[in-house]
Amino acid sequence: MTEVHTRSSIPLPPDAGEGPAPTPAEEAVQVAAQPAINPRFAHGNEGYIALVWRRFRRSIIGMIGLVLVALLLIIAVFADFFAPVDPKQPNLAFAPPDHITFSAPDGSFSLIPYVYPIIETGEYDPITFQPLTGPDMENPTPLGFFVPGYSYYVLWVIPSNIHFFGSTNGKPVNFLGTDKFGRDILSRGIVGSRISLTIALVVVLLTTTVGTLVGITSGYIGGRVDVWVQRFVEFVLMFPQLPLYLALTSLIPVTAPSNVFIAFVIGVMAALGWAQLAREVRSKTLSLARIEYVRAAIAVGSGDFRIITRHILPNVMSHIIVAVTLAVPSVVLLESFLGFLGFAVKPPLISWGLMLQDTGTFSVIGSYPWILSPVVFVLITVFAFNALGDGLRDAVDPY
């Protein structure tokens, strides 16, 4: 008989004629001698969120946006703590920003920063006849952290008067100058972030909820329901939004309470902003409904609610999250524009758009350029959310 030799890629145990099998101690030594796995690729069984976070951390712009968004939300929640001056307290009108210096009143260097307040010098501009101002070198104002100031409530419950930074002697300090009523611009910008971001987040929450529900329902059911829903979506998208915003917001009575006015503005923005997301979610639902695992779930008798919540919605969430982060800056810009025109927030509330009403004339901008400081708040917010959305978009869909 001839011997048949077969080759196999599967390692076989050594034959008895090839020598004795290695002892457990020798096997341990062999395993220890093997090269270690690169820790860069040794991530184990990672879930989808862990994979997205690992890819997101590699985006420098995305991490910068995440940090800025976190800081903006913290400042908005604890706005009174970060505001150095009472935002409603009047002072010298159109006062320029105070200059921080480390020079003591005697001219020597000091580790404690000082601010020399701006006062009227008693002279007038020969052209505009406006009173001239200058620093008061005889009454310096020392600065510090965690200083006492005006009273407020932390989270609207806990009374406090401690502020993150400001003057240690209680005198007002205007780091970005004052407006036409003498109110501190920096404090108003910090407190105004609460209203502006609240409007943006509530509008995006409503538009995302409605747009997601309508889009998934239309794409999954299909047929006549899809046809009629899409015709209604096209009807909403057909209107020019800006004139419609102005027309609808002008219907609010001037004497209406501020809360009613804000609620109406949020309702108008949400009613006109959900249609685009609904079309995007509907297109993704149409493609997901034809995938094999969805067809298999239908074949085994899974209900529509289970298929939508367990198979379609998780795959659409990545697009929804990115859409939310990119929609927030759009709403912030829209609120600022409507507030500039006087259709968003009414006094005594404070928002960035309402603060920009003071920049309505070129003469004011030319004479008092620091009145444009609220634009910086809007730009930082838009950049932060756009950077976060760009990083999330690359992380959730790297291809």
CSV table of C-alpha atoms in Angstrom, one decimal:
chain,number,residue,atom,x,y,z
A,1,MET,CA,0.0,0.0,0.0
A,2,THR,CA,1.2,3.5,-0.8
A,3,GLU,CA,1.2,6.2,1.8
A,4,VAL,CA,-0.9,9.2,1.2
A,5,HIS,CA,0.4,12.5,2.5
A,6,THR,CA,-2.1,15.3,2.8
A,7,ARG,CA,-1.3,18.9,3.5
A,8,SER,CA,-3.5,21.0,5.9
A,9,SER,CA,-3.4,24.6,6.9
A,10,ILE,CA,-4.8,23.6,10.3
A,11,PRO,CA,-1.9,23.0,12.8
A,12,LEU,CA,-2.0,19.4,14.0
A,13,PRO,CA,-0.6,18.1,17.3
A,14,PRO,CA,2.9,16.5,17.1
A,15,ASP,CA,3.0,12.8,16.5
A,16,ALA,CA,4.4,10.5,19.1
A,17,GLY,CA,7.4,9.8,16.9
A,18,GLU,CA,8.4,13.4,16.7
A,19,GLY,CA,9.3,13.8,20.3
A,20,PRO,CA,7.5,14.4,23.6
A,21,ALA,CA,4.8,17.2,23.8
A,22,PRO,CA,6.0,20.4,25.6
A,23,THR,CA,5.2,20.8,29.2
A,24,PRO,CA,2.8,23.5,30.5
A,25,ALA,CA,5.8,25.5,31.7
A,26,GLU,CA,7.4,25.4,28.2
A,27,GLU,CA,4.2,26.5,26.6
A,28,ALA,CA,4.0,29.4,28.9
A,29,VAL,CA,7.5,30.5,28.0
A,30,GLN,CA,6.6,30.2,24.3
A,31,VAL,CA,3.5,32.3,24.7
A,32,ALA,CA,5.5,34.9,26.6
A,33,ALA,CA,8.1,35.0,23.9
A,34,GLN,CA,5.5,35.9,21.2
A,35,PRO,CA,5.4,39.6,20.2
A,36,ALA,CA,2.8,41.8,22.0
A,37,ILE,CA,-0.2,43.1,20.1
A,38,ASN,CA,0.1,46.8,19.2
A,39,PRO,CA,-2.1,48.6,21.8
A,40,ARG,CA,-3.3,50.9,19.1
A,41,PHE,CA,-5.4,48.1,17.6
A,42,ALA,CA,-6.1,46.2,20.9
A,43,HIS,CA,-9.5,47.8,21.6
A,44,GLY,CA,-11.5,44.6,22.3
A,45,ASN,CA,-15.2,44.5,21.6
A,46,GLU,CA,-16.1,48.1,21.2
A,47,GLY,CA,-19.7,49.3,20.7
A,48,TYR,CA,-20.8,51.9,18.2
A,49,ILE,CA,-20.5,54.8,20.6
A,50,ALA,CA,-17.0,53.8,21.6
A,51,LEU,CA,-15.9,53.6,17.9
A,52,VAL,CA,-17.4,57.0,17.1
A,53,TRP,CA,-15.7,58.5,20.2
A,54,ARG,CA,-12.3,57.0,19.2
A,55,ARG,CA,-12.6,58.5,15.6
A,56,PHE,CA,-13.9,61.8,17.0
A,57,ARG,CA,-10.9,62.3,19.3
A,58,ARG,CA,-8.6,62.3,16.2
A,59,SER,CA,-10.4,65.5,14.9
A,60,ILE,CA,-8.7,68.5,16.4
A,61,ILE,CA,-11.4,70.9,15.1
A,62,GLY,CA,-14.1,68.6,16.5
A,63,MET,CA,-12.5,68.5,19.9
A,64,ILE,CA,-12.2,72.3,19.9
A,65,GLY,CA,-15.8,72.6,19.0
A,66,LEU,CA,-16.8,70.2,21.8
A,67,VAL,CA,-14.9,72.2,24.4
A,68,LEU,CA,-16.4,75.5,23.2
A,69,VAL,CA,-19.9,74.1,23.2
A,70,ALA,CA,-19.4,72.7,26.7
A,71,LEU,CA,-18.1,76.1,27.9
A,72,LEU,CA,-21.0,77.9,26.2
A,73,LEU,CA,-23.6,75.7,27.9
A,74,ILE,CA,-21.9,76.0,31.3
A,75,ILE,CA,-21.8,79.8,30.9
A,76,ALA,CA,-25.4,79.9,29.9
A,77,VAL,CA,-26.6,77.9,32.8
A,78,PHE,CA,-24.5,79.8,35.4
A,79,ALA,CA,-24.7,83.2,33.5
A,80,ASP,CA,-25.2,85.3,36.7
A,81,PHE,CA,-22.1,83.7,38.3
A,82,PHE,CA,-19.9,84.6,35.3
A,83,ALA,CA,-21.4,88.1,34.7
A,84,PRO,CA,-19.1,90.6,36.6
A,85,VAL,CA,-21.7,93.5,36.7
A,86,ASP,CA,-25.5,93.7,37.0
A,87,PRO,CA,-26.6,93.6,33.3
A,88,LYS,CA,-29.5,96.0,34.0
A,89,GLN,CA,-27.6,98.5,36.1
A,90,PRO,CA,-27.1,101.8,34.1
A,91,ASN,CA,-23.8,103.7,34.2
A,92,LEU,CA,-21.9,106.0,31.9
A,93,ALA,CA,-23.4,105.7,28.4
A,94,PHE,CA,-21.1,104.5,25.6
A,95,ALA,CA,-18.2,104.1,28.0
A,96,PRO,CA,-15.2,102.5,26.2
A,97,PRO,CA,-13.8,99.2,27.5
A,98,ASP,CA,-11.7,99.4,30.6
A,99,HIS,CA,-8.1,98.6,30.2
A,100,ILE,CA,-6.6,96.0,32.6
A,101,THR,CA,-3.1,96.9,33.8
A,102,PHE,CA,-0.6,95.5,36.3
A,103,SER,CA,0.6,99.0,37.3
A,104,ALA,CA,-0.2,100.1,40.8
A,105,PRO,CA,-1.3,103.7,41.5
A,106,ASP,CA,2.2,104.6,42.5
A,107,GLY,CA,3.5,103.4,39.1
A,108,SER,CA,5.2,100.2,40.4
A,109,PHE,CA,4.5,96.7,39.1
A,110,SER,CA,1.8,94.8,40.8
A,111,LEU,CA,0.7,91.1,40.6
A,112,ILE,CA,-2.9,92.2,41.2
A,113,PRO,CA,-4.5,93.6,38.1
A,114,TYR,CA,-6.1,97.1,38.3
A,115,VAL,CA,-8.7,98.9,36.2
A,116,TYR,CA,-8.8,102.7,36.2
A,117,PRO,CA,-12.5,103.7,35.7
A,118,ILE,CA,-13.5,106.0,32.9
A,119,ILE,CA,-15.0,109.2,33.9
A,120,GLU,CA,-16.1,112.4,32.2
A,121,THR,CA,-13.3,114.9,32.0
A,122,GLY,CA,-15.6,118.0,31.8
A,123,GLU,CA,-14.5,118.7,28.2
A,124,TYR,CA,-16.5,118.3,25.0
A,125,ASP,CA,-15.7,117.1,21.5
A,126,PRO,CA,-15.5,120.2,19.3
A,127,ILE,CA,-17.3,118.5,16.4
A,128,THR,CA,-20.0,116.3,18.0
A,129,PHE,CA,-20.2,118.2,21.3
A,130,GLN,CA,-20.2,114.8,23.1
A,131,PRO,CA,-18.6,114.8,26.6
A,132,LEU,CA,-15.0,113.5,26.6
A,133,THR,CA,-14.0,110.7,28.9
A,134,GLY,CA,-10.7,109.5,30.4
A,135,PRO,CA,-9.2,107.2,33.1
A,136,ASP,CA,-9.5,108.2,36.7
A,137,MET,CA,-5.9,107.6,38.0
A,138,GLU,CA,-6.8,108.6,41.5
A,139,ASN,CA,-9.4,105.8,42.1
A,140,PRO,CA,-8.0,102.5,40.9
A,141,THR,CA,-10.2,99.4,41.0
A,142,PRO,CA,-8.4,96.1,41.9
A,143,LEU,CA,-9.6,92.9,40.2
A,144,GLY,CA,-9.9,89.4,41.5
A,145,PHE,CA,-11.7,86.0,41.2
A,146,PHE,CA,-14.7,84.9,43.2
A,147,VAL,CA,-15.6,88.4,44.4
A,148,PRO,CA,-18.9,89.6,45.9
A,149,GLY,CA,-21.3,91.5,43.6
A,150,TYR,CA,-25.0,91.8,42.9
A,151,SER,CA,-27.3,89.2,44.3
A,152,TYR,CA,-28.8,86.4,42.1
A,153,TYR,CA,-30.0,82.8,42.4
A,154,VAL,CA,-27.9,79.8,41.4
A,155,LEU,CA,-30.1,77.6,39.2
A,156,TRP,CA,-33.0,79.9,40.2
A,157,VAL,CA,-33.1,78.3,43.7
A,158,ILE,CA,-29.9,79.0,45.7
A,159,PRO,CA,-29.3,82.7,46.7
A,160,SER,CA,-25.7,83.9,46.2
A,161,ASN,CA,-23.7,87.1,45.4
A,162,ILE,CA,-20.3,85.5,44.4
A,163,HIS,CA,-19.1,86.1,40.9
A,164,PHE,CA,-16.3,84.4,39.0
A,165,PHE,CA,-14.3,87.6,38.4
A,166,GLY,CA,-14.8,91.3,38.8
A,167,SER,CA,-13.8,94.2,41.1
A,168,THR,CA,-13.0,93.5,44.7
A,169,ASN,CA,-14.4,96.8,45.9
A,170,GLY,CA,-17.8,96.5,44.3
A,171,LYS,CA,-17.3,99.2,41.7
A,172,PRO,CA,-18.6,98.3,38.2
A,173,VAL,CA,-16.0,97.2,35.6
A,174,ASN,CA,-16.8,97.3,31.9
A,175,PHE,CA,-14.4,95.0,30.1
A,176,LEU,CA,-16.3,95.5,26.8
A,177,GLY,CA,-17.6,98.9,27.4
A,178,THR,CA,-21.3,100.0,27.8
A,179,ASP,CA,-24.2,100.5,25.5
A,180,LYS,CA,-26.4,103.7,25.0
A,181,PHE,CA,-28.0,103.2,28.4
A,182,GLY,CA,-24.7,102.6,30.2
A,183,ARG,CA,-25.2,98.9,30.8
A,184,ASP,CA,-22.3,96.6,30.7
A,185,ILE,CA,-22.0,94.8,27.3
A,186,LEU,CA,-20.0,91.8,28.6
A,187,SER,CA,-22.5,91.0,31.4
A,188,ARG,CA,-25.4,91.4,29.0
A,189,GLY,CA,-23.8,89.2,26.5
A,190,ILE,CA,-23.2,86.5,29.1
A,191,VAL,CA,-26.7,86.7,30.4
A,192,GLY,CA,-28.1,87.0,26.9
A,193,SER,CA,-26.6,83.7,25.9
A,194,ARG,CA,-29.2,82.0,28.1
A,195,ILE,CA,-32.1,83.3,26.0
A,196,SER,CA,-30.4,82.9,22.7
A,197,LEU,CA,-29.2,79.3,23.3
A,198,THR,CA,-32.5,78.3,24.9
A,199,ILE,CA,-34.4,79.5,21.8
A,200,ALA,CA,-31.9,77.7,19.5
A,201,LEU,CA,-32.0,74.4,21.5
A,202,VAL,CA,-35.8,74.3,21.9
A,203,VAL,CA,-36.4,75.1,18.2
A,204,VAL,CA,-33.9,72.4,17.2
A,205,LEU,CA,-35.4,69.9,19.6
A,206,LEU,CA,-38.9,70.5,18.2
A,207,THR,CA,-37.8,70.5,14.5
A,208,THR,CA,-35.8,67.3,15.1
A,209,THR,CA,-38.6,65.4,16.8
A,210,VAL,CA,-41.2,66.4,14.2
A,211,GLY,CA,-38.9,66.0,11.2
A,212,THR,CA,-37.7,62.5,12.4
A,213,LEU,CA,-41.2,61.2,13.1
A,214,VAL,CA,-42.6,62.5,9.8
A,215,GLY,CA,-39.6,61.3,7.7
A,216,ILE,CA,-39.5,57.8,9.2
A,217,THR,CA,-43.3,57.4,8.9
A,218,SER,CA,-43.4,58.6,5.3
A,219,GLY,CA,-40.4,56.5,4.2
A,220,TYR,CA,-41.4,53.3,5.9
A,221,ILE,CA,-45.2,53.2,5.1
A,222,GLY,CA,-44.8,54.5,1.6
A,223,GLY,CA,-47.6,54.4,-0.9
A,224,ARG,CA,-50.3,57.1,-0.8
A,225,VAL,CA,-49.2,58.2,2.7
A,226,ASP,CA,-45.7,58.9,1.4
A,227,VAL,CA,-47.0,60.8,-1.6
A,228,TRP,CA,-49.4,63.1,0.4
A,229,VAL,CA,-46.8,63.7,3.2
A,230,GLN,CA,-44.2,64.7,0.7
A,231,ARG,CA,-46.5,67.1,-1.1
A,232,PHE,CA,-47.2,68.7,2.3
A,233,VAL,CA,-43.4,68.9,2.9
A,234,GLU,CA,-42.9,70.6,-0.4
A,235,PHE,CA,-45.7,73.0,0.4
A,236,VAL,CA,-43.9,74.0,3.6
A,237,LEU,CA,-40.5,74.3,1.8
A,238,MET,CA,-42.1,76.4,-1.0
A,239,PHE,CA,-42.6,79.5,1.2
A,240,PRO,CA,-39.8,82.0,1.5
A,241,GLN,CA,-39.0,81.7,5.2
A,242,LEU,CA,-37.6,85.1,6.1
A,243,PRO,CA,-40.7,87.1,4.9
A,244,LEU,CA,-42.9,84.6,6.5
A,245,TYR,CA,-41.0,84.9,9.8
A,246,LEU,CA,-41.5,88.6,9.7
A,247,ALA,CA,-45.2,88.4,8.8
A,248,LEU,CA,-46.0,85.9,11.5
A,249,THR,CA,-44.0,87.5,14.3
A,250,SER,CA,-45.6,90.9,13.5
A,251,LEU,CA,-49.0,89.4,14.5
A,252,ILE,CA,-47.9,89.4,18.1
A,253,PRO,CA,-49.3,92.4,20.1
A,254,VAL,CA,-46.7,94.8,21.4
A,255,THR,CA,-48.3,94.5,24.9
A,256,ALA,CA,-47.9,90.7,25.0
A,257,PRO,CA,-45.8,89.3,27.8
A,258,SER,CA,-42.2,88.4,27.0
A,259,ASN,CA,-42.8,84.7,27.7
A,260,VAL,CA,-45.7,84.6,25.3
A,261,PHE,CA,-43.6,86.5,22.7
A,262,ILE,CA,-40.7,84.0,23.0
A,263,ALA,CA,-43.1,81.0,22.8
A,264,PHE,CA,-44.7,82.3,19.7
A,265,VAL,CA,-41.3,82.9,18.0
A,266,ILE,CA,-40.2,79.4,18.9
A,267,GLY,CA,-43.4,78.0,17.5
A,268,VAL,CA,-43.0,79.9,14.2
A,269,MET,CA,-39.3,78.8,13.8
A,270,ALA,CA,-40.2,75.2,14.6
A,271,ALA,CA,-43.2,75.1,12.3
A,272,LEU,CA,-41.1,76.2,9.3
A,273,GLY,CA,-37.9,74.4,10.1
A,274,TRP,CA,-38.8,70.7,10.3
A,275,ALA,CA,-39.5,70.0,6.6
A,276,GLN,CA,-35.9,69.8,5.4
A,277,LEU,CA,-34.9,67.2,8.0
A,278,ALA,CA,-38.0,65.2,7.3
A,279,ARG,CA,-37.0,64.8,3.6
A,280,GLU,CA,-33.5,63.8,4.6
A,281,VAL,CA,-34.7,61.2,7.1
A,282,ARG,CA,-37.3,59.9,4.6
A,283,SER,CA,-34.6,59.3,2.0
A,284,LYS,CA,-32.4,57.3,4.4
A,285,THR,CA,-35.5,55.3,5.6
A,286,LEU,CA,-36.3,54.3,2.0
A,287,SER,CA,-32.8,52.9,1.6
A,288,LEU,CA,-32.8,51.2,5.0
A,289,ALA,CA,-36.2,49.6,4.5
A,290,ARG,CA,-34.7,47.5,1.6
A,291,ILE,CA,-31.7,46.1,3.6
A,292,GLU,CA,-31.6,42.4,4.2
A,293,TYR,CA,-31.9,42.4,8.0
A,294,VAL,CA,-35.0,44.6,7.8
A,295,ARG,CA,-36.6,42.3,5.3
A,296,ALA,CA,-35.7,39.4,7.6
A,297,ALA,CA,-37.4,41.1,10.5
A,298,ILE,CA,-40.5,41.5,8.4
A,299,ALA,CA,-40.4,37.9,7.3
A,300,VAL,CA,-40.2,36.6,10.9
A,301,GLY,CA,-43.3,38.7,11.9
A,302,SER,CA,-41.8,41.7,13.7
A,303,GLY,CA,-44.2,44.6,14.1
A,304,ASP,CA,-43.7,47.9,12.5
A,305,PHE,CA,-42.9,49.7,15.8
A,306,ARG,CA,-40.1,47.2,16.6
A,307,ILE,CA,-38.7,47.4,13.1
A,308,ILE,CA,-38.6,51.2,13.3
A,309,THR,CA,-37.2,51.5,16.8
A,310,ARG,CA,-34.7,48.6,16.6
A,311,HIS,CA,-33.5,48.6,13.0
A,312,ILE,CA,-34.2,51.9,11.3
A,313,LEU,CA,-34.0,54.6,13.9
A,314,PRO,CA,-30.6,53.6,15.3
A,315,ASN,CA,-29.2,53.8,11.8
A,316,VAL,CA,-30.7,57.2,11.2
A,317,MET,CA,-29.6,58.6,14.5
A,318,SER,CA,-26.0,59.3,13.2
A,319,HIS,CA,-27.5,61.6,10.6
A,320,ILE,CA,-29.9,63.2,13.0
A,321,ILE,CA,-27.1,64.0,15.5
A,322,VAL,CA,-25.0,65.7,12.9
A,323,ALA,CA,-28.1,67.6,11.6
A,324,VAL,CA,-28.8,68.9,15.1
A,325,THR,CA,-25.3,70.2,15.7
A,326,LEU,CA,-25.4,72.0,12.3
A,327,ALA,CA,-28.9,73.4,12.8
A,328,VAL,CA,-28.2,75.1,16.1
A,329,PRO,CA,-25.9,77.8,14.6
A,330,SER,CA,-28.5,78.5,11.9
A,331,VAL,CA,-31.2,79.1,14.5
A,332,VAL,CA,-28.7,81.3,16.5
A,333,LEU,CA,-28.1,83.4,13.4
A,334,LEU,CA,-31.8,83.6,12.6
A,335,GLU,CA,-32.6,84.7,16.1
A,336,SER,CA,-29.9,87.3,16.0
A,337,PHE,CA,-31.2,88.7,12.7
A,338,LEU,CA,-34.8,88.8,13.9
A,339,GLY,CA,-33.7,90.3,17.2
A,340,PHE,CA,-31.8,93.0,15.3
A,341,LEU,CA,-35.0,93.8,13.4
A,342,GLY,CA,-37.0,93.7,16.7
A,343,PHE,CA,-39.0,90.6,16.0
A,344,ALA,CA,-37.5,88.1,18.4
A,345,VAL,CA,-37.1,89.2,22.0
A,346,LYS,CA,-38.5,92.2,23.8
A,347,PRO,CA,-37.1,94.1,26.8
A,348,PRO,CA,-36.5,93.6,29.6
A,349,LEU,CA,-35.2,90.2,28.4
A,350,ILE,CA,-31.7,90.1,27.0
A,351,SER,CA,-30.5,88.3,23.8
A,352,TRP,CA,-27.7,88.8,21.4
A,353,GLY,CA,-30.1,89.9,18.7
A,354,LEU,CA,-31.7,92.5,20.9
A,355,MET,CA,-28.2,93.8,21.8
A,356,LEU,CA,-27.4,94.3,18.1
A,357,GLN,CA,-30.2,96.8,17.8
A,358,ASP,CA,-27.8,99.4,19.1
A,359,THR,CA,-25.7,99.0,16.0
A,360,GLY,CA,-28.5,100.2,13.6
A,361,THR,CA,-26.7,103.4,12.5
A,362,PHE,CA,-23.2,103.8,11.0
A,363,SER,CA,-22.5,106.8,13.2
A,364,VAL,CA,-22.8,104.7,16.3
A,365,ILE,CA,-20.6,102.0,14.9
A,366,GLY,CA,-18.0,104.6,13.8
A,367,SER,CA,-17.9,106.4,17.1
A,368,TYR,CA,-18.3,103.4,19.5
A,369,PRO,CA,-17.0,100.3,17.7
A,370,TRP,CA,-17.1,98.2,20.9
A,371,ILE,CA,-20.9,98.2,20.5
A,372,LEU,CA,-20.4,95.4,18.0
A,373,SER,CA,-19.1,93.0,20.7
A,374,PRO,CA,-22.3,90.8,20.6
A,375,VAL,CA,-21.2,89.8,17.1
A,376,VAL,CA,-18.3,88.0,18.7
A,377,PHE,CA,-20.6,85.9,20.9
A,378,VAL,CA,-22.6,84.9,17.8
A,379,LEU,CA,-19.5,84.0,15.8
A,380,ILE,CA,-18.0,81.9,18.6
A,381,THR,CA,-21.3,80.0,19.0
A,382,VAL,CA,-21.6,79.4,15.3
A,383,PHE,CA,-18.0,78.2,15.0
A,384,ALA,CA,-18.3,75.9,18.0
A,385,PHE,CA,-21.4,74.1,16.8
A,386,ASN,CA,-20.2,73.9,13.2
A,387,ALA,CA,-16.8,72.5,14.3
A,388,LEU,CA,-18.6,70.0,16.6
A,389,GLY,CA,-20.9,69.0,13.7
A,390,ASP,CA,-18.1,68.6,11.3
A,391,GLY,CA,-16.2,66.4,13.7
A,392,LEU,CA,-19.2,64.2,14.4
A,393,ARG,CA,-20.0,63.9,10.7
A,394,ASP,CA,-16.5,62.5,10.0
A,395,ALA,CA,-16.7,60.2,13.1
A,396,VAL,CA,-20.2,58.7,12.4
A,397,ASP,CA,-19.6,58.2,8.7
A,398,PRO,CA,-15.8,58.1,8.0
A,399,TYR,CA,-16.4,57.0,4.3
